[in-house]
Amino acid sequence: MKYYSTNHKAPEATLAKAVIKGLAEDRGLYMPEKLGRLAPNFFEHIDELSFQEIAHNVADAFFGEDVEPEALHKIVYDTLTFDTPLHKVEENIYALELFHGPTLAFKDVGARFMARLLQYEIRKEDRTGEVNVLVATSGDTGSAVANGFLDVEDIHVYVLYPKGKVSHIQECQFTTLGKNITAIEVEGVFDDCQQLVKSAFMDEELNRHMRLTSANSINVARFLPQAFYYFNAYAQLRRTGHTEPPVFCVPSGNFGNITAGIFGNRLGLPVKHFIAANNANDIFFNYLQTGQYSPKPSQQTLANAMDVGDPSNFARIYDLYKGSWEAIRNEISGATYTDSAIRDTMRDCYTRTGYVLDPHGACGYRALKEQLQPGEIGIFLETAHPAKFKEKVDEILSTDIPIPERLQRFMRGEKKSVPLSTSFSDFKNFLLHQ
Ligand SMILES: *Cc1c(COP(=O)(O)O)cnc(C)c1O
């Protein structure tokens, strides 16, 4: 299978190149040029399959041409050591809980899959030497990537995060691991971390010295596997007796998650339509209203993992619909919520149903509730466990929600990180001496 760039100027790439490089030479995002096929009777029996079996079928359609069958089987089964259960919140509204992985957020699926696929591709090459993953984080990406890559041989991960600007729980999730994970505490803000990473990718001397790659949702190996749980949701819905195609509502920031759902739909997954739920960062919402895509600086909100002012995967959505605003509006609708609407929604859902939403899931729940038509079945993606945002959630709901044992374990670990300034020469020197 070949991968083309959304900017259409770089040469087509193999899967190996797309996974190891991440971004195409023309700064575009890689797209699979075609999709494989699912087995003809896959949907007839989907409700009899386990999550791993479902994911294995989907992974085969995406990667089966390029990855040996046994290797692909192992990558899928090693990645998915947890389920994504569907929880009925109220009549016709279900939460797809994506927070049962090691760091309690949906990014675990893509990060774990990518770590294993990247290792497979590195080992197939003749070259020796580690690959180094650089990742800038405002919280959740760092924890998912660090845990996804922990103990994966031949790969070293550097997580750059802004000092004092990530939550205590999040910081523990990537600073206490050690081994092949190095946490770097930058005396600055998230944008400084991102700038350091971008400068590193462009620095020739550094790239001669060491092999660098990124692990955010621009990487095909990280975002495509997120299609797995859309199929798993559908299988569970079928088990409850529903046969109609569901509406999927996705709390969105960089739009990697919803793009994976659209790829699932292109593979044949029945979907009525998609809703992209935003917080106050309303760039995509405005695009749907006006046809103009106008990026803006990001705004801080309660749902901070969605604070994105220029969603990178918009380029993929635009490409999938051949640039047609009408076609995009036909299949995807939008929504945008202020922090006060998020708070109201969390309280309303909790008092009426007893279900505790995190601030990101709250955007999804609200958009679905507002847009679901009579007779439709809706699924919103609950993207993180509320305990990851315990302080906010407890304050809003007047609760004292328990912290799952998996999270507590991180909090008992010893924090280790390397302090650095925002100067690129300091960062470069540090990397050159590794
Ligand atoms: C990353 C993240 C999102 C946004 O996902 P995208 O793929 O960037 O759209 C939503 N909720 C949570 C909890 C996240 O960590």
XYZ file of C-alpha atoms and ligand atoms in Angstrom:
449
model
C 0.000 0.000 0.000
C 1.276 3.449 -0.898
C 0.773 6.597 1.136
C 0.390 9.992 -0.524
C 0.760 13.421 1.013
C -2.235 15.723 1.533
C -0.119 18.453 -0.119
C 0.311 16.214 -3.201
C 3.906 17.401 -3.821
C 6.025 14.800 -2.022
C 6.604 11.373 -3.598
C 4.400 8.503 -2.431
C 5.783 6.616 0.541
C 5.760 3.050 1.782
C 4.139 2.290 5.129
C 7.637 2.000 6.629
C 8.561 5.487 5.514
C 5.232 6.996 6.562
C 5.573 5.493 10.044
C 9.253 6.285 10.548
C 9.121 9.807 9.064
C 5.662 10.830 10.271
C 5.340 13.903 8.045
C 5.899 14.035 4.261
C 8.681 16.186 2.754
C 6.145 18.773 1.587
C 4.895 19.034 5.229
C 1.654 17.269 4.227
C 0.065 14.377 6.137
C 0.229 10.851 4.771
C -2.958 9.163 3.549
C -3.419 5.535 2.431
C -4.071 5.669 -1.342
C -6.732 2.979 -1.067
C -8.297 0.826 1.585
C -8.120 -2.938 1.832
C -11.269 -5.002 2.219
C -12.982 -6.445 5.210
C -14.061 -10.079 4.949
C -17.443 -10.196 3.125
C -19.380 -11.624 6.069
C -17.527 -9.549 8.699
C -20.523 -7.377 9.605
C -22.928 -10.340 9.732
C -20.976 -11.833 12.619
C -19.415 -8.749 14.170
C -21.468 -9.111 17.353
C -19.918 -12.538 17.958
C -16.342 -11.227 17.816
C -14.092 -9.964 20.620
C -12.552 -6.481 20.458
C -9.215 -8.035 19.484
C -10.781 -10.088 16.703
C -12.633 -7.059 15.361
C -9.502 -4.904 15.526
C -7.462 -7.597 13.821
C -9.866 -7.607 10.858
C -9.736 -3.817 10.588
C -5.939 -3.718 10.998
C -5.657 -6.276 8.225
C -7.623 -3.983 5.887
C -5.304 -1.061 6.697
C -1.917 -2.740 7.091
C -2.312 -6.323 5.850
C -0.512 -5.671 2.553
C 2.605 -4.448 4.340
C 2.876 -6.325 7.626
C 3.345 -10.074 7.911
C 0.245 -11.831 9.260
C 1.815 -13.168 12.458
C 3.442 -9.838 13.244
C 0.194 -7.943 12.684
C -1.689 -10.380 14.873
C 0.838 -9.893 17.676
C 0.835 -6.087 17.344
C -2.968 -5.969 17.625
C -3.207 -8.429 20.509
C -0.352 -6.774 22.448
C -1.942 -3.350 21.947
C -5.478 -4.190 23.010
C -5.159 -5.598 26.480
C -8.281 -3.696 27.561
C -11.832 -3.186 26.297
C -13.793 -0.099 25.178
C -17.211 -0.795 26.708
C -20.428 0.861 25.614
C -22.343 2.310 28.547
C -26.007 3.241 28.269
C -26.396 6.724 29.756
C -30.056 7.233 28.918
C -32.606 6.248 26.275
C -30.862 6.107 22.861
C -27.631 7.674 24.169
C -24.545 5.575 24.801
C -21.052 6.494 26.010
C -18.199 4.622 24.352
C -15.749 4.513 27.247
C -12.254 4.794 25.846
C -10.571 5.125 29.219
C -9.849 1.593 30.314
C -6.247 1.558 29.048
C -3.075 2.127 31.087
C -3.294 5.952 31.172
C -7.102 6.099 31.118
C -7.422 7.990 27.819
C -8.240 6.984 24.241
C -4.740 7.921 23.085
C -3.484 4.669 24.649
C -4.835 2.686 21.691
C -2.971 4.608 18.993
C 0.184 5.103 21.051
C 0.531 1.419 21.918
C -0.171 0.328 18.354
C 2.269 2.845 16.895
C 5.070 1.812 19.285
C 4.795 -1.789 18.138
C 4.402 -1.037 14.432
C 7.332 1.403 14.519
C 9.497 -1.224 16.204
C 8.480 -3.783 13.555
C 9.408 -1.387 10.720
C 12.751 -0.449 12.310
C 13.680 -4.102 12.735
C 12.898 -4.850 9.089
C 15.490 -2.285 7.985
C 19.172 -3.109 7.677
C 20.186 -0.024 9.581
C 21.029 -0.246 13.219
C 20.638 2.264 15.982
C 17.741 3.534 17.988
C 14.936 5.715 16.739
C 14.166 8.666 18.978
C 10.611 9.852 19.406
C 10.247 13.516 20.367
C 6.908 14.553 21.760
C 5.740 17.903 23.094
C 2.794 17.658 25.444
C 0.359 19.767 27.393
C -0.563 16.613 29.315
C -2.410 13.705 27.768
C -0.313 12.965 24.696
C 2.839 12.688 26.793
C 1.374 10.149 29.162
C -0.135 7.976 26.436
C 3.003 8.028 24.281
C 5.377 7.447 27.201
C 3.362 4.489 28.465
C 2.711 3.148 24.984
C 6.440 3.070 24.229
C 7.674 1.981 27.662
C 9.990 -1.041 27.396
C 9.708 -1.133 23.579
C 13.273 -1.920 22.493
C 15.129 0.119 19.853
C 13.074 3.241 20.599
C 13.819 6.074 23.037
C 11.182 8.666 23.895
C 11.774 12.292 24.958
C 8.690 13.971 26.410
C 8.904 17.782 26.576
C 6.415 19.471 28.868
C 5.943 22.989 30.254
C 7.023 23.316 33.882
C 4.092 23.796 36.256
C 1.520 23.700 33.436
C 0.438 20.057 33.423
C -1.661 18.477 36.151
C 0.056 16.553 38.939
C -1.465 13.252 37.808
C -0.379 13.813 34.207
C 3.163 14.739 35.227
C 3.454 11.547 37.290
C 2.399 9.495 34.270
C 5.496 10.355 32.256
C 8.135 11.415 34.788
C 8.108 8.274 36.944
C 8.713 5.653 34.254
C 12.493 5.814 33.643
C 13.955 3.162 31.298
C 13.584 4.305 27.652
C 11.489 7.343 28.616
C 13.150 10.709 29.371
C 10.995 13.570 30.625
C 12.209 17.104 29.903
C 10.761 19.920 31.982
C 10.904 23.111 29.931
C 10.966 26.513 31.616
C 8.203 27.857 29.349
C 4.762 27.143 27.901
C 3.468 24.348 25.640
C 4.194 26.325 22.458
C 7.876 26.564 23.492
C 8.003 22.762 23.816
C 6.428 22.345 20.408
C 8.848 24.859 18.906
C 11.848 22.960 20.337
C 10.574 19.728 18.790
C 9.956 21.369 15.399
C 13.420 22.956 15.395
C 14.973 19.585 16.219
C 13.286 17.941 13.221
C 14.681 20.661 10.962
C 18.251 20.690 12.331
C 20.571 18.901 9.907
C 23.412 18.246 12.306
C 21.074 16.710 14.840
C 19.406 14.541 12.205
C 22.800 13.236 11.072
C 23.634 12.382 14.670
C 20.383 10.607 15.565
C 17.155 9.377 13.964
C 14.185 11.446 15.034
C 10.457 10.957 14.636
C 7.245 12.233 16.176
C 4.300 10.430 17.741
C 1.324 12.735 17.499
C -1.809 12.077 15.470
C -0.130 13.179 12.243
C 1.417 9.682 12.224
C -0.703 7.140 10.317
C 0.292 4.426 12.780
C -1.179 6.445 15.610
C -4.433 7.714 14.188
C -5.681 4.849 11.961
C -5.861 2.266 14.810
C -8.381 4.550 16.479
C -10.894 3.195 13.943
C -10.862 -0.109 15.868
C -13.103 1.056 18.678
C -15.767 2.503 16.370
C -16.267 -1.038 15.051
C -16.236 -2.361 18.604
C -18.955 0.143 19.527
C -21.087 -1.012 16.623
C -20.666 -4.661 17.627
C -21.819 -3.888 21.156
C -24.757 -1.877 19.886
C -25.802 -4.874 17.791
C -25.661 -7.020 20.915
C -28.216 -4.729 22.553
C -30.568 -5.471 19.642
C -30.024 -2.295 17.597
C -29.409 -2.741 13.890
C -29.690 0.850 12.659
C -26.516 2.836 11.897
C -25.592 5.012 14.904
C -24.713 8.700 15.012
C -21.143 9.077 16.337
C -20.302 12.199 18.304
C -16.600 12.884 18.862
C -15.088 15.488 21.214
C -12.453 16.927 18.907
C -9.221 18.905 19.145
C -6.717 17.902 16.483
C -9.425 15.816 14.742
C -7.374 12.604 14.626
C -10.044 10.631 16.458
C -12.949 11.641 14.228
C -10.829 11.166 11.082
C -10.228 7.568 12.129
C -13.997 7.133 12.455
C -14.483 8.465 8.925
C -11.909 5.953 7.657
C -13.898 3.237 9.461
C -17.028 4.416 7.683
C -15.187 4.276 4.336
C -14.292 0.682 5.160
C -17.989 -0.061 5.441
C -18.859 0.621 9.072
C -22.527 1.729 9.163
C -22.699 5.328 10.469
C -25.726 7.652 10.230
C -23.553 10.721 10.537
C -20.761 12.280 12.596
C -20.829 15.174 15.015
C -17.586 16.992 15.856
C -18.004 18.528 19.310
C -15.659 21.409 20.134
C -15.014 23.469 23.234
C -14.608 27.239 22.765
C -11.968 26.539 20.094
C -14.487 26.737 17.281
C -12.410 26.734 14.095
C -14.057 23.652 12.602
C -17.513 24.758 13.716
C -16.971 28.085 11.914
C -15.732 26.267 8.837
C -19.004 24.309 8.693
C -20.989 27.554 8.949
C -19.006 29.631 6.468
C -16.867 27.404 4.259
C -13.814 29.390 5.403
C -11.081 27.668 7.361
C -9.508 30.323 9.596
C -7.051 29.055 12.226
C -6.752 31.092 15.428
C -4.475 30.998 18.482
C -5.785 28.351 20.879
C -7.849 29.342 23.915
C -7.496 27.669 27.304
C -10.622 25.804 28.401
C -11.778 23.206 30.921
C -11.456 20.535 28.211
C -7.800 21.359 27.691
C -6.853 18.361 25.526
C -9.076 19.963 22.872
C -7.494 23.422 23.028
C -6.350 23.480 19.422
C -6.498 26.535 17.184
C -5.360 24.890 13.941
C -6.381 21.202 13.939
C -3.717 19.270 12.041
C -6.044 16.537 10.774
C -8.312 19.045 9.058
C -6.025 18.491 6.063
C -7.019 14.814 6.051
C -10.742 15.531 6.281
C -10.485 18.103 3.499
C -8.666 15.567 1.343
C -11.123 12.734 2.101
C -14.008 14.880 0.845
C -11.998 16.280 -2.087
C -12.211 19.778 -0.686
C -15.997 19.917 -0.956
C -17.596 21.948 1.819
C -21.038 20.546 0.886
C -19.821 16.962 1.099
C -18.256 17.608 4.514
C -21.424 19.310 5.793
C -23.498 16.376 4.554
C -21.709 13.899 6.781
C -20.356 15.947 9.685
C -22.118 18.496 11.835
C -20.489 20.665 14.496
C -21.002 22.117 17.942
C -19.065 24.475 20.218
C -19.394 24.956 23.980
C -18.100 27.471 26.481
C -16.710 26.378 29.840
C -19.934 27.350 31.525
C -21.942 25.143 29.120
C -19.511 22.289 29.885
C -20.073 22.736 33.623
C -23.864 22.873 33.221
C -23.817 19.744 31.090
C -21.736 17.791 33.597
C -24.111 18.767 36.417
C -27.239 18.097 34.387
C -26.093 14.659 33.259
C -24.958 13.710 36.754
C -28.178 14.745 38.482
C -30.473 13.164 35.921
C -28.581 9.949 35.155
C -25.831 9.537 37.769
C -23.206 9.327 35.015
C -19.985 11.253 35.659
C -18.675 12.945 32.499
C -15.211 14.407 32.152
C -15.092 17.899 30.567
C -14.195 16.483 27.108
C -16.897 13.831 27.108
C -19.325 16.512 28.286
C -18.938 18.336 24.952
C -19.718 15.068 23.156
C -22.713 14.222 25.311
C -24.213 17.691 24.954
C -23.809 17.875 21.185
C -25.364 14.436 20.785
C -28.270 15.254 23.078
C -28.962 18.468 21.176
C -28.681 17.012 17.689
C -30.046 13.463 17.945
C -33.298 13.108 15.994
C -36.252 10.963 17.103
C -35.663 7.327 16.185
C -31.859 7.699 16.032
C -29.331 5.931 18.223
C -26.316 7.962 19.310
C -22.876 7.105 20.654
C -20.546 9.735 22.063
C -16.890 8.994 22.722
C -15.983 9.428 26.391
C -12.316 10.180 25.710
C -10.857 10.213 29.229
C -11.633 8.914 32.702
C -13.090 11.693 34.870
C -10.517 10.917 37.568
C -7.823 12.337 35.280
C -9.498 15.692 35.866
C -10.458 14.964 39.449
C -9.988 18.466 40.845
C -12.225 20.077 38.222
C -14.822 17.302 38.245
C -15.124 17.231 42.056
C -15.452 20.988 42.187
C -18.164 21.072 39.514
C -20.180 18.089 40.785
C -19.393 18.361 44.523
C -18.179 14.771 44.452
C -15.084 12.959 45.670
C -14.578 10.515 42.826
C -12.184 7.650 43.552
C -8.837 7.504 41.736
C -8.421 4.132 40.003
C -5.563 1.967 41.269
C -3.727 2.298 37.932
C -3.491 6.063 38.391
C -2.494 5.830 42.040
C 0.410 3.594 41.132
C 1.917 6.364 38.999
C 1.501 8.828 41.824
C 3.636 6.708 44.144
C 6.569 6.624 41.698
C 9.638 8.838 41.955
C 9.618 11.862 39.667
C 12.663 12.233 37.405
C 13.018 14.930 34.778
C 15.679 16.998 33.068
C 15.239 20.763 33.507
C 15.885 22.791 30.330
C 15.445 26.384 29.180
C 13.506 27.277 26.022
C 16.733 27.782 24.075
C 17.143 25.404 21.153
C 20.933 25.252 21.518
C 20.551 23.872 25.062
C 18.115 21.233 23.843
C 20.319 20.350 20.889
C 23.395 20.025 23.095
C 21.512 17.787 25.438
C 20.421 15.498 22.596
C 23.897 15.448 21.029
C 25.303 14.102 24.278
C 22.836 11.235 24.627
C -6.582 14.252 22.611
C -7.899 14.350 23.283
C -9.060 14.783 22.600
C -9.023 15.286 21.166
O -8.754 14.269 20.233
P -8.296 14.637 18.746
O -7.952 13.364 18.097
O -7.101 15.541 18.900
O -9.429 15.345 18.100
C -10.272 14.761 23.274
N -10.351 14.368 24.573
C -9.266 13.952 25.254
C -9.421 13.542 26.679
C -8.015 13.923 24.642
O -6.948 13.523 25.352
